[in-house]
Coordinates of C-alpha atoms in Angstrom, one line a residue:
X1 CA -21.9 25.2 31.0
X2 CA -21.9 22.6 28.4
X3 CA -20.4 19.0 29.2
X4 CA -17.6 17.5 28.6
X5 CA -19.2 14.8 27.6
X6 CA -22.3 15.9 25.5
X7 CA -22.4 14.9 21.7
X8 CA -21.0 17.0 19.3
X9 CA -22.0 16.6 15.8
X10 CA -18.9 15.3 13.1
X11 CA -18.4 18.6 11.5
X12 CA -18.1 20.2 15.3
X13 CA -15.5 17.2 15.8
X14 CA -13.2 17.5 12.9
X15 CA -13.3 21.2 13.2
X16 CA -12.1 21.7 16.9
X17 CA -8.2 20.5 17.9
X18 CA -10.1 18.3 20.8
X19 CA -10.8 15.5 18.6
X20 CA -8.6 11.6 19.0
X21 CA -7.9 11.0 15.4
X22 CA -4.1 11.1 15.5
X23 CA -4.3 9.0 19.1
X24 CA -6.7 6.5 16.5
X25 CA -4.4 6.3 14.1
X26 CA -1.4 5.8 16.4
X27 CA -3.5 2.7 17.6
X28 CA -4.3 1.6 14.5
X29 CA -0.8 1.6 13.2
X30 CA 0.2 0.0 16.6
X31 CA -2.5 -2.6 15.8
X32 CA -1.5 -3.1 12.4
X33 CA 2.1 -4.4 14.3
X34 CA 0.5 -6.3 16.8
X35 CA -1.4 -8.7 14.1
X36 CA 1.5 -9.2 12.3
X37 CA 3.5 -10.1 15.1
X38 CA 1.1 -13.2 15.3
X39 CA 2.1 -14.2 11.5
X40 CA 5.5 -13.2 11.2
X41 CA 7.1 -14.9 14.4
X42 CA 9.0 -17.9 13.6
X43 CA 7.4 -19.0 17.6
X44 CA 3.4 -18.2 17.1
X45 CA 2.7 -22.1 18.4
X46 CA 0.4 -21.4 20.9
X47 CA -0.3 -18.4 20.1
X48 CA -3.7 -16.3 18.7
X49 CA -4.7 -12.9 17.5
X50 CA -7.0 -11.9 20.8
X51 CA -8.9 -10.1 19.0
X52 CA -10.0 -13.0 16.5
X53 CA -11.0 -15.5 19.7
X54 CA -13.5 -12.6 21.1
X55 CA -16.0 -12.6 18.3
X56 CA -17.8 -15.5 16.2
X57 CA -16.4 -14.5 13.0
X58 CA -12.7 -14.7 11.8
X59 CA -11.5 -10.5 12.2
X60 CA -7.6 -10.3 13.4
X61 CA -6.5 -6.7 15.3
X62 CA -4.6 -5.7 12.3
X63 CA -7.5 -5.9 9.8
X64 CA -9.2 -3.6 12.7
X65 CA -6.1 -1.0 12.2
X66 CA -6.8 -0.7 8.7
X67 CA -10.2 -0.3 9.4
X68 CA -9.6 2.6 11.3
X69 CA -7.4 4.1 9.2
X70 CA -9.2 3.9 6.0
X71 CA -12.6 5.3 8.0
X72 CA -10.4 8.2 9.2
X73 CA -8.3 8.6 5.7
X74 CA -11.9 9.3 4.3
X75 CA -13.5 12.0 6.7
X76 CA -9.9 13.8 6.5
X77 CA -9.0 13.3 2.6
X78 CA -13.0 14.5 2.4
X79 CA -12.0 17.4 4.2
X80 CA -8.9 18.0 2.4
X81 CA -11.0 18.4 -0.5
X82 CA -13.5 20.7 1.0
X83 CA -10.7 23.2 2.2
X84 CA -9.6 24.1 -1.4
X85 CA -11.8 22.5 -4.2
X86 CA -8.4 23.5 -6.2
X87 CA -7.5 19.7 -8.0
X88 CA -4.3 21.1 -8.6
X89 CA -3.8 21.5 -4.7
X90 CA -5.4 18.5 -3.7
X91 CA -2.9 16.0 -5.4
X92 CA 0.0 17.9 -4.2
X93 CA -1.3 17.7 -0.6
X94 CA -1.6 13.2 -1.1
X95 CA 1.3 13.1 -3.2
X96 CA 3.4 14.7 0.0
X97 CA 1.7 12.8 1.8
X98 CA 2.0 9.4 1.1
X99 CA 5.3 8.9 -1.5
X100 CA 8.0 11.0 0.0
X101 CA 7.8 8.7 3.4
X102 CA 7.2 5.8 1.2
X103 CA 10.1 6.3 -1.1
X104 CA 12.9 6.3 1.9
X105 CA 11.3 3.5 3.5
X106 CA 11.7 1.7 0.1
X107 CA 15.7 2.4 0.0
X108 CA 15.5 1.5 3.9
X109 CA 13.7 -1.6 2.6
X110 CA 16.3 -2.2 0.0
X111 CA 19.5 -1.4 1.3
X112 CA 19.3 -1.5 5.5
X113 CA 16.8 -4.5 6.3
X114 CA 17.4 -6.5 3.1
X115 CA 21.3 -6.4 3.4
X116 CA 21.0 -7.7 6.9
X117 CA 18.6 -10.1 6.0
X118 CA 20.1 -11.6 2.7
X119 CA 21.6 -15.3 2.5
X120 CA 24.2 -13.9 -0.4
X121 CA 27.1 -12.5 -0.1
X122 CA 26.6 -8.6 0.3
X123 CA 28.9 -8.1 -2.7
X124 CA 26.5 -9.8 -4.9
X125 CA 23.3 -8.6 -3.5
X126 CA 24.1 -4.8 -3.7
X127 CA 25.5 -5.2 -7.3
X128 CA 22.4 -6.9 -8.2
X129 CA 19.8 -5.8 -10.0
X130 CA 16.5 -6.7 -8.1
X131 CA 17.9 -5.0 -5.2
X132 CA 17.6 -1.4 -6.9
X133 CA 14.3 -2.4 -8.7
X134 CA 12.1 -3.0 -5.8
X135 CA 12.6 0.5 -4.7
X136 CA 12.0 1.7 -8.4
X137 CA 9.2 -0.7 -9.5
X138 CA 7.4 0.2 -5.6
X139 CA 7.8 4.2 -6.2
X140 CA 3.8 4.4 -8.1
X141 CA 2.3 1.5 -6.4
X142 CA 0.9 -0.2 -9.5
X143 CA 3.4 -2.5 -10.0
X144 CA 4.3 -4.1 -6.7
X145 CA 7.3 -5.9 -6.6
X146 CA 6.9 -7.9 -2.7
X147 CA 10.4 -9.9 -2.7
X148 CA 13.7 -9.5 -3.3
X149 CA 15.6 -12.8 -4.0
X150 CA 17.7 -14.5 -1.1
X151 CA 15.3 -12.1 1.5
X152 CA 14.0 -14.0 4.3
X153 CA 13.5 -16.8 2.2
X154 CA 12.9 -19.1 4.8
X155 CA 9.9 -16.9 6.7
X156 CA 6.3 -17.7 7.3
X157 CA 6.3 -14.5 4.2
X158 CA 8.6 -16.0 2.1
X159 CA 10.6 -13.6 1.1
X160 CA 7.8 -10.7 1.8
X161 CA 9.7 -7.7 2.2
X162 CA 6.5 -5.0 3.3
X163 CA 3.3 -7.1 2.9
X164 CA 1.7 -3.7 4.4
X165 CA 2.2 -2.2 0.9
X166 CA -1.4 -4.0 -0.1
X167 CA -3.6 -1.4 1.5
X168 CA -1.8 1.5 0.3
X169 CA -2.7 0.6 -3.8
X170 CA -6.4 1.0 -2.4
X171 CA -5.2 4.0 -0.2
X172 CA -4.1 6.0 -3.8
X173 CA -7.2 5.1 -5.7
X174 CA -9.5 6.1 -3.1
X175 CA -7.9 9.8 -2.9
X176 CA -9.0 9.5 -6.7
X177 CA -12.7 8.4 -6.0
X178 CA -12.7 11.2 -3.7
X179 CA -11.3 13.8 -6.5
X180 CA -13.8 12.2 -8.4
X181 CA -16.7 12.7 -5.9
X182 CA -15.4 16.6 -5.3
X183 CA -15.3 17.6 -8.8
X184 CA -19.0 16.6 -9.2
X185 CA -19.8 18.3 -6.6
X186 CA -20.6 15.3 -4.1
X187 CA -18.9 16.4 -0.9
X188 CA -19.4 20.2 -0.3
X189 CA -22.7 20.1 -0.3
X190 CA -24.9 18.0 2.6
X191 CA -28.3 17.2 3.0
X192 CA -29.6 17.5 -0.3
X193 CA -26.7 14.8 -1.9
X194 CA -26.7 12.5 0.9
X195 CA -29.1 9.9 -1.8
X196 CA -26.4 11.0 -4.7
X197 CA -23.2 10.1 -2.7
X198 CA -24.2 7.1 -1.2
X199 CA -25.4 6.1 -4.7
X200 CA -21.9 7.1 -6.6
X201 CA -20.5 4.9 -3.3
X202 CA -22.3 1.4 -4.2
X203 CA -21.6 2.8 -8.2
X204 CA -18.2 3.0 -7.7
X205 CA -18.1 -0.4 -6.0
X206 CA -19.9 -2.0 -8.0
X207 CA -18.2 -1.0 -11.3
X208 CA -14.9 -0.2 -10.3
X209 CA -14.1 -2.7 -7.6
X210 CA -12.3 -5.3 -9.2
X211 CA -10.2 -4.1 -12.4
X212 CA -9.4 -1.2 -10.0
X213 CA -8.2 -2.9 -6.8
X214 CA -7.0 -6.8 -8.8
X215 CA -7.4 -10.1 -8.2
X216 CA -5.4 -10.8 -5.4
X217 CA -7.6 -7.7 -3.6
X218 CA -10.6 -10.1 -4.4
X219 CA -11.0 -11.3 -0.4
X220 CA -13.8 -9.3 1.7
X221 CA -11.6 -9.0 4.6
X222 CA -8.6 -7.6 2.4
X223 CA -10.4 -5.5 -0.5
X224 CA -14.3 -4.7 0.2
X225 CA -13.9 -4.0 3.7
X226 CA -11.6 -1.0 3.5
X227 CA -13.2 0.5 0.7
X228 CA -16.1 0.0 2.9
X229 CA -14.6 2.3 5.9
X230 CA -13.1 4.9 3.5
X231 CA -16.5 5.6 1.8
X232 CA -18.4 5.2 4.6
X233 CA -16.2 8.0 5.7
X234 CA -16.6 10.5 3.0
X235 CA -20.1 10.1 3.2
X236 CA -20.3 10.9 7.5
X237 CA -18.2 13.6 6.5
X238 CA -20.8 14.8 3.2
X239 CA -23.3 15.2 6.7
X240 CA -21.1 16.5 9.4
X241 CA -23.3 18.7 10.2
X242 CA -26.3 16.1 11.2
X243 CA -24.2 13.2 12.2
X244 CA -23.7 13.4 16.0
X245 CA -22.6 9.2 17.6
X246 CA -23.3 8.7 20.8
X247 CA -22.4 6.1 23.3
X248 CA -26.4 4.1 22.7
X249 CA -25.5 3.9 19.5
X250 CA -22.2 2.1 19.8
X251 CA -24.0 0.1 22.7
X252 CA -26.7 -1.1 20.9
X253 CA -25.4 -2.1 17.7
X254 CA -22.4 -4.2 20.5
X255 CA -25.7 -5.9 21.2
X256 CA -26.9 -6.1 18.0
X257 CA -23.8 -8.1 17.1
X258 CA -24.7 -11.1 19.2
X259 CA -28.3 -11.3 18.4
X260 CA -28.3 -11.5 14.6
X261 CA -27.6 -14.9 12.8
X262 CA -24.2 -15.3 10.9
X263 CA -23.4 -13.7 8.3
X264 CA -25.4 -10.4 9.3
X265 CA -23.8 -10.4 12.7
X266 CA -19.9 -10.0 10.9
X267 CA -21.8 -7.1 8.7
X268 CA -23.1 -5.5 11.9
X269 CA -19.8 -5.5 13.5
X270 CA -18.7 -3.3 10.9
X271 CA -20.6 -0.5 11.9
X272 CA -20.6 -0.9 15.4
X273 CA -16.5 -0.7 14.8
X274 CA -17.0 2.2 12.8
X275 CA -19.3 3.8 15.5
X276 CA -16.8 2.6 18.1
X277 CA -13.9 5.0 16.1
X278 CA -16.4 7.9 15.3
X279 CA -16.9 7.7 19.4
X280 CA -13.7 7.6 20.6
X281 CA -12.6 10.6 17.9
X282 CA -15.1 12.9 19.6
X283 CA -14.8 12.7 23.2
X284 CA -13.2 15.8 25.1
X285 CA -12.5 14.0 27.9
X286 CA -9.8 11.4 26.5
X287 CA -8.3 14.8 24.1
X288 CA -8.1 16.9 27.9
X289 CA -5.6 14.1 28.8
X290 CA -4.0 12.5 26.0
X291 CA -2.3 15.2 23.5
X292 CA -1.1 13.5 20.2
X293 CA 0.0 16.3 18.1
X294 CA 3.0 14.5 16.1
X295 CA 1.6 12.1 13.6
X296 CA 4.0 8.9 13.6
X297 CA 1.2 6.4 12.4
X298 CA 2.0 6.9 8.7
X299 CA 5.8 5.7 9.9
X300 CA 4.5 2.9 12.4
X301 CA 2.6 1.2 9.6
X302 CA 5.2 1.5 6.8
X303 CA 8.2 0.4 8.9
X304 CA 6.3 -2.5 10.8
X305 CA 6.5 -5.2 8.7
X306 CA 10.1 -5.1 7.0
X307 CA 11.4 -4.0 10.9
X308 CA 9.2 -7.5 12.6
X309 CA 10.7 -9.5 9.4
X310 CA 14.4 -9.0 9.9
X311 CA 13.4 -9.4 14.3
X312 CA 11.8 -12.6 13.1
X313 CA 14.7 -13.4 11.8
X314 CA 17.8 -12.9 13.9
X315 CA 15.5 -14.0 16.8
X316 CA 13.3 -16.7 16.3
X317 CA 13.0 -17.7 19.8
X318 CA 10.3 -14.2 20.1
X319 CA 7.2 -15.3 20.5
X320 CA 4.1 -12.6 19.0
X321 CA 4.0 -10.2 22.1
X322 CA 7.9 -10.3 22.5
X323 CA 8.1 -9.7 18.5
X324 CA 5.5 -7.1 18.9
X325 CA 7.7 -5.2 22.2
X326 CA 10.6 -5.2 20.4
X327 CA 9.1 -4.1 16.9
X328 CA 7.8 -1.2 18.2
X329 CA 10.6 0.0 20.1
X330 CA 12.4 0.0 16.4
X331 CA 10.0 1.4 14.9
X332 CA 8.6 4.1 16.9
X333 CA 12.1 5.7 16.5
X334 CA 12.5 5.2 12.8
X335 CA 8.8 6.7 12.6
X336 CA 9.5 9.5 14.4
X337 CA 12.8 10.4 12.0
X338 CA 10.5 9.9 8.8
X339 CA 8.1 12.5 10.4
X340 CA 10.5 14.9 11.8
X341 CA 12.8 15.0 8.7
X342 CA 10.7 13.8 5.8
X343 CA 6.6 14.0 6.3
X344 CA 6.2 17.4 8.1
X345 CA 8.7 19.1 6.3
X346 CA 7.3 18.0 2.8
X347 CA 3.1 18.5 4.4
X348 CA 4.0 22.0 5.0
X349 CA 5.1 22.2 1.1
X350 CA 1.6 22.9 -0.3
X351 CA 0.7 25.8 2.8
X352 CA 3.7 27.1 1.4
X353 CA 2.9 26.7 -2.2
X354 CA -1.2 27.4 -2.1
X355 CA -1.1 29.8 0.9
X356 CA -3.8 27.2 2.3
X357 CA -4.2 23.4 3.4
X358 CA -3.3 21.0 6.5
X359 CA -2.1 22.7 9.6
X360 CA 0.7 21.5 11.5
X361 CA 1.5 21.1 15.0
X362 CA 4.2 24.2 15.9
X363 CA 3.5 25.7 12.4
X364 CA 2.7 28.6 14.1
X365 CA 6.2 28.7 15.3
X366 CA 7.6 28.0 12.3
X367 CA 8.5 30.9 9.7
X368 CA 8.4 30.8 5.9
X369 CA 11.9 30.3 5.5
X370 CA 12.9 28.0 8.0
X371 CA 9.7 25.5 6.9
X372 CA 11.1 26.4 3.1
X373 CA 14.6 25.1 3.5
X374 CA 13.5 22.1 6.0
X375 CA 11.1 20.9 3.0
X376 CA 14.3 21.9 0.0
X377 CA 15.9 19.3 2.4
X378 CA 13.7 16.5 2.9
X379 CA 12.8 17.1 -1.2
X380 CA 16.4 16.9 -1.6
X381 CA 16.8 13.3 0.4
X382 CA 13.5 11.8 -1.8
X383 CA 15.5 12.7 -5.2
X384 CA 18.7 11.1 -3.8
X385 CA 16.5 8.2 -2.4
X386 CA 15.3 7.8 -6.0
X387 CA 18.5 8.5 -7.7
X388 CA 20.6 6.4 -6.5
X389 CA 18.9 3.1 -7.1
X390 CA 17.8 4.5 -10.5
X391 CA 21.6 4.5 -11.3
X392 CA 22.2 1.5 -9.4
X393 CA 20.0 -0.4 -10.9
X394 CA 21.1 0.7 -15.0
X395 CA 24.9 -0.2 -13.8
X396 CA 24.0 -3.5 -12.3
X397 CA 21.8 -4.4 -15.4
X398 CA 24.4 -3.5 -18.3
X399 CA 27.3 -5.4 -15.7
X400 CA 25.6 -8.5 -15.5
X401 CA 24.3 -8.4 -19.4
X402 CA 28.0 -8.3 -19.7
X403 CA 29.0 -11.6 -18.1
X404 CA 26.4 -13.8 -20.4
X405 CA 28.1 -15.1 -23.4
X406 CA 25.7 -18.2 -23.6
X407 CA 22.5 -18.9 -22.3
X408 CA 22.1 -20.2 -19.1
X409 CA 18.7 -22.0 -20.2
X410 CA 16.9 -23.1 -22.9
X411 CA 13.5 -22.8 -24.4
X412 CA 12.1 -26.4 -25.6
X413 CA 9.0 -25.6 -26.6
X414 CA 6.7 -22.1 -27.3
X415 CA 4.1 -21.3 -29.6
X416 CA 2.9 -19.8 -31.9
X417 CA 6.4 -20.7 -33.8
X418 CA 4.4 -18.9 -37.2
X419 CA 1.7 -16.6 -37.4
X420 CA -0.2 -14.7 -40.4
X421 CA 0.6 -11.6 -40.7
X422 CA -1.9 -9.0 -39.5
X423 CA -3.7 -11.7 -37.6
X424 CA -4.5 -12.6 -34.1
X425 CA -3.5 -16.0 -32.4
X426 CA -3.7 -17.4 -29.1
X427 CA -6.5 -14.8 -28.4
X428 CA -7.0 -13.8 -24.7
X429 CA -10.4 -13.0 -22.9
X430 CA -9.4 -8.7 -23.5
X431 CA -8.9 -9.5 -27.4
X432 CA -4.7 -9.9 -27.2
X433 CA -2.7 -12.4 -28.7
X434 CA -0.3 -14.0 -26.5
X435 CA 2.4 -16.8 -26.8
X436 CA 3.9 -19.5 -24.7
X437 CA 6.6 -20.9 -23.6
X438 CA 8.3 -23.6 -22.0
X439 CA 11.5 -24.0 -20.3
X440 CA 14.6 -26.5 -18.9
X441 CA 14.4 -24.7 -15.7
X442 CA 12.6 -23.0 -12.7
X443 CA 11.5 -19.9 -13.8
X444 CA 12.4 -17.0 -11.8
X445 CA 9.0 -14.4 -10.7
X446 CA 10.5 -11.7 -12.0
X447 CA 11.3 -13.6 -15.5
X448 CA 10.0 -11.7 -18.6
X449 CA 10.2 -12.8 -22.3
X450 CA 11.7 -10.3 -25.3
X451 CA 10.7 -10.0 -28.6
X452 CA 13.1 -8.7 -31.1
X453 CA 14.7 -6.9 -28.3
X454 CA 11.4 -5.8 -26.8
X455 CA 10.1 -6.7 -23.5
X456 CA 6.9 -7.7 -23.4
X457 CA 3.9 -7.6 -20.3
X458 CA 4.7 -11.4 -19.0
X459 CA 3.1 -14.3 -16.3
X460 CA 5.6 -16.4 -15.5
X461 CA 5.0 -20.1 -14.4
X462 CA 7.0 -22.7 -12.6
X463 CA 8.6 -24.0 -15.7
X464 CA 7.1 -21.5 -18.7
X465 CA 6.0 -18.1 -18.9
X466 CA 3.6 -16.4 -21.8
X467 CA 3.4 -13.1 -22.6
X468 CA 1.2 -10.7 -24.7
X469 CA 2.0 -9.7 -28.0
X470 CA 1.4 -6.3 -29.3
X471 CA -0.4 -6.1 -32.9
X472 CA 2.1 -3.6 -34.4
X473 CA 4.7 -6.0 -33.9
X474 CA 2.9 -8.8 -36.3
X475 CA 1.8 -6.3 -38.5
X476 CA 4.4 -6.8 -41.3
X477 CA 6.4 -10.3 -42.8
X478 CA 9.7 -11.4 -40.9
X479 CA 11.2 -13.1 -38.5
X480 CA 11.5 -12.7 -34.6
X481 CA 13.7 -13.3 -32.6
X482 CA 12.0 -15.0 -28.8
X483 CA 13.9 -15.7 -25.3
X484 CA 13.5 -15.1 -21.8
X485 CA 15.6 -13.0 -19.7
X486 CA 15.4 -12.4 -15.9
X487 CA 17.7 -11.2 -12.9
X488 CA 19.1 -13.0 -10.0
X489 CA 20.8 -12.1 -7.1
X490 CA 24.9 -11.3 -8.6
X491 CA 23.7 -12.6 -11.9
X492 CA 21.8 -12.3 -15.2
X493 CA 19.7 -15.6 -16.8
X494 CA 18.7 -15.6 -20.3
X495 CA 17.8 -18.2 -22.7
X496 CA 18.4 -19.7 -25.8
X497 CA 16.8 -17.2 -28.9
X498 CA 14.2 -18.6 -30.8
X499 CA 12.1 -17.6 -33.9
X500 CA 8.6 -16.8 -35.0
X501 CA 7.9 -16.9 -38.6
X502 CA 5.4 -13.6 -39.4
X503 CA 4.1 -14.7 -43.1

């Protein structure tokens, strides 16, 4: 009889139900919490992350969450791949799977924790603009908008309304790495790619990391390091079928940690952590006792940080572990209605669409039409969760247009104030012209400057903002007309309108 205990290789792992990935990735999400518990509560004096005291290197429990998650994400979205090789499929399956959950917890965001933790008067911050836009602006990921004005203004993240929202832009361009990676034929087959992959890996690093990921992504401990877990997971996954951890291995590279100089040893912790996951996944015995068949991690991790903010809030006296009891409490239940009502229902969409992909727990107890109208219904919630702030947002904006009849700052100073037609000015490092502008007042984050009634991609400053000027509109003789517009909290600020002179 073979043990309970003996090593199985990954692809015997991930094939079985006797694996620990959704216990993992409950921890992970639970450790995710726990770290921010040590930044978000208003009574951390006194306080550290355990996890960053036990080694010489600075590494907090929550970057070891994400760690875990992004290592499993890429064995699993690997997988996914594998199952269908149908592109079509495979976006269906990661769009269900990451936006529908996202989009409520956006309105939740918006409307639940940012109501109750506003300084303005709730009249004035539902019928106000940026209220409805940071659901809409969040819905693709590309164009985070963190804050909404008046929102916990006063935490240690000012006004951060999900700061958990960071990992998830990397999460989205991974699962197009791995499309990528599938659709050359990088992943399906093993032994004889396992040079190719792990050169498309450091490739894609190499050339895509930073215009794909920004520049606020540009920290190893917040941008390499996951992308580091994710691929380093599709490529154990490319050689399930050789890669087999065992409990020396995770021992010795524990070792290994303390007896290389710095900075090695914080590189060789990395794998050893990796090992460590890829360990724990595989043992029998810990599956025979612990069951997890109800995936609340996704929920855990979206819901943590808005949830501990608004707790931070109303109670300051909570100190990190109090903050970190309480959170979960919260958030456990709210995770277990996204997955109930909105994740499972929606994950079973594409079995039902393709005849194929991701098994659920009780799906075998669950009949075509019953899983058809559960997913109708959660589908139905998402539109409504993206209607209404859609409309919302349109009313608020033409309602508070409406109350400026004169501008409520001026511009001073810009430049260029007249420019050759045809011609370039002010030219930027990608070959754009751009103006500038200065202001009599504090300029908003969300401020933007219009040109002749269009808006144009801005950076605003602490008393200016520029802005990048497209060639068609300099193309032929006039004039145009400049200002600045942005949206507060019951209200609508725009400036003075200036001219530029096209010759």
């Amino acid at each position: 009889m073979t043990s309970t205990q003996s090593p199985r290789t990954l692809g015997d792992m991930i094939a079985s139900s006797d694996n620990n990935f959704n216990l993992i990735r409950l921890i992970a999400a639970a450790a995710v919490v726990f770290g921010h518990s040590f930044w978000i509560s208003r009574a951390w004096q006194g306080f550290a992350d355990p996890v960053s005291l036990a080694f010489p290197f600075r590494e907090l429990s929550g970057n070891l969450g994400v760690h875990a998650f992004f290592l499993i994400s890429g064995i699993l979205i690997a997988q996914s791949w594998c199952r269908t090789e149908n592109p079509v499929q495979f976006v269906t399956q990661r769009v269900a799977r990451i936006f529908p959950a996202l989009i409520v917890c956006l309105v939740f965001s918006a409307y639940v924790v940012g109501a109750l933790g506003t300084t303005a008067p709730l009249r004035n911050y539902f019928a106000s603009k940026p209220v409805h836009d940071y659901v809409l602006n969040n819905l693709s990921l590309t164009n985070v908008q963190w804050n909404i004005p008046t929102v916990f203004g006063d935490g240690p993240y000012v006004q951060g309304m999900n700061g958990s929202l960071w990992s998830l832009i990397i999460e989205i361009r991974m699962y197009i790495l791995v499309l990528g990676f599938g659709l050359l034929g990088l992943i399906s087959v093993q032994k004889r790619v396992a040079a190719a992959v792990t050169a498309a890996m450091l490739f894609a690093l190499f050339l895509l990391y930073r215009p794909l990921f920004g520049h606020h992504l540009s920290t190893m401990s917040d941008g390499f390091v996951p992308v580091f877990y994710f691929l380093g997971g599709v490529f154990v996954y490319a050689l399930r079928d050789v890669v087999a951890v065992r409990l020396k291995h995770v021992a010795l590279l524990f070792l290994a940690i303390f007896l290389v100089p710095a900075p090695s040893a914080h590189i060789v912790f990395h794998f050893f952590f990796g090992a460590l996951v890829l360990w724990v996944g595989g043992l029998r015995s810990l599956a025979a006792r612990v069951k997890v068949q109800n995936d609340f991690s996704y929920g855990i991790f979206l819901y943590g940080f808005p949830v501990q903010q608004l707790l931070a809030l109303r109670f300051p006296s909570l100190n990190p572990y109090g903050l970190f009891v309480v959170a979960m409490a919260v958030v456990t239940v709210l995770a277990a209605l996204s997955w109930f009502f909105i994740e499972r229902p929606l994950l079973r969409a594409p079995r039902l669409i393709f005849g194929s992909g991701r098994k659920l727990a009780g799906d075998d107890q669950v009949g075509k039409g019953p899983a058809r109208r559960h997913a109708v219904a959660a589908l139905a919630v998402v539109l409504l969760c993206v209607a209404v702030p859609f409309g919302a947002s349109k009313l608020a904006e033409s309602r508070q247009r409406a109350r400026v009849d004169a501008p409520t700052f001026t511009i001073f100073r810009y430049g260029p104030t007249a420019t050759p037609r045809g011609a370039t000015f002010n030219v930027q490092p990608d070959g754009r012209s751009a103006l500038w502008i200065e202001v009599d007042a504090p300029v908003d984050p969300s401020a933007y400057v219009v040109l002749n009634g269009r808006k144009l991609e801005s950076s605003p400053g602490k008393m200016g903002i520029s802005a990048f000027v497209p060639a068609d509109m300099v193309k032929d003789p006039g004039v145009l007309k400049l200002s600045v517009e942005w949206f507060e909290i019951g209200r609508f600020m725009k400036s003075n309108t200036v001219e530029i002179l096209v010759q």
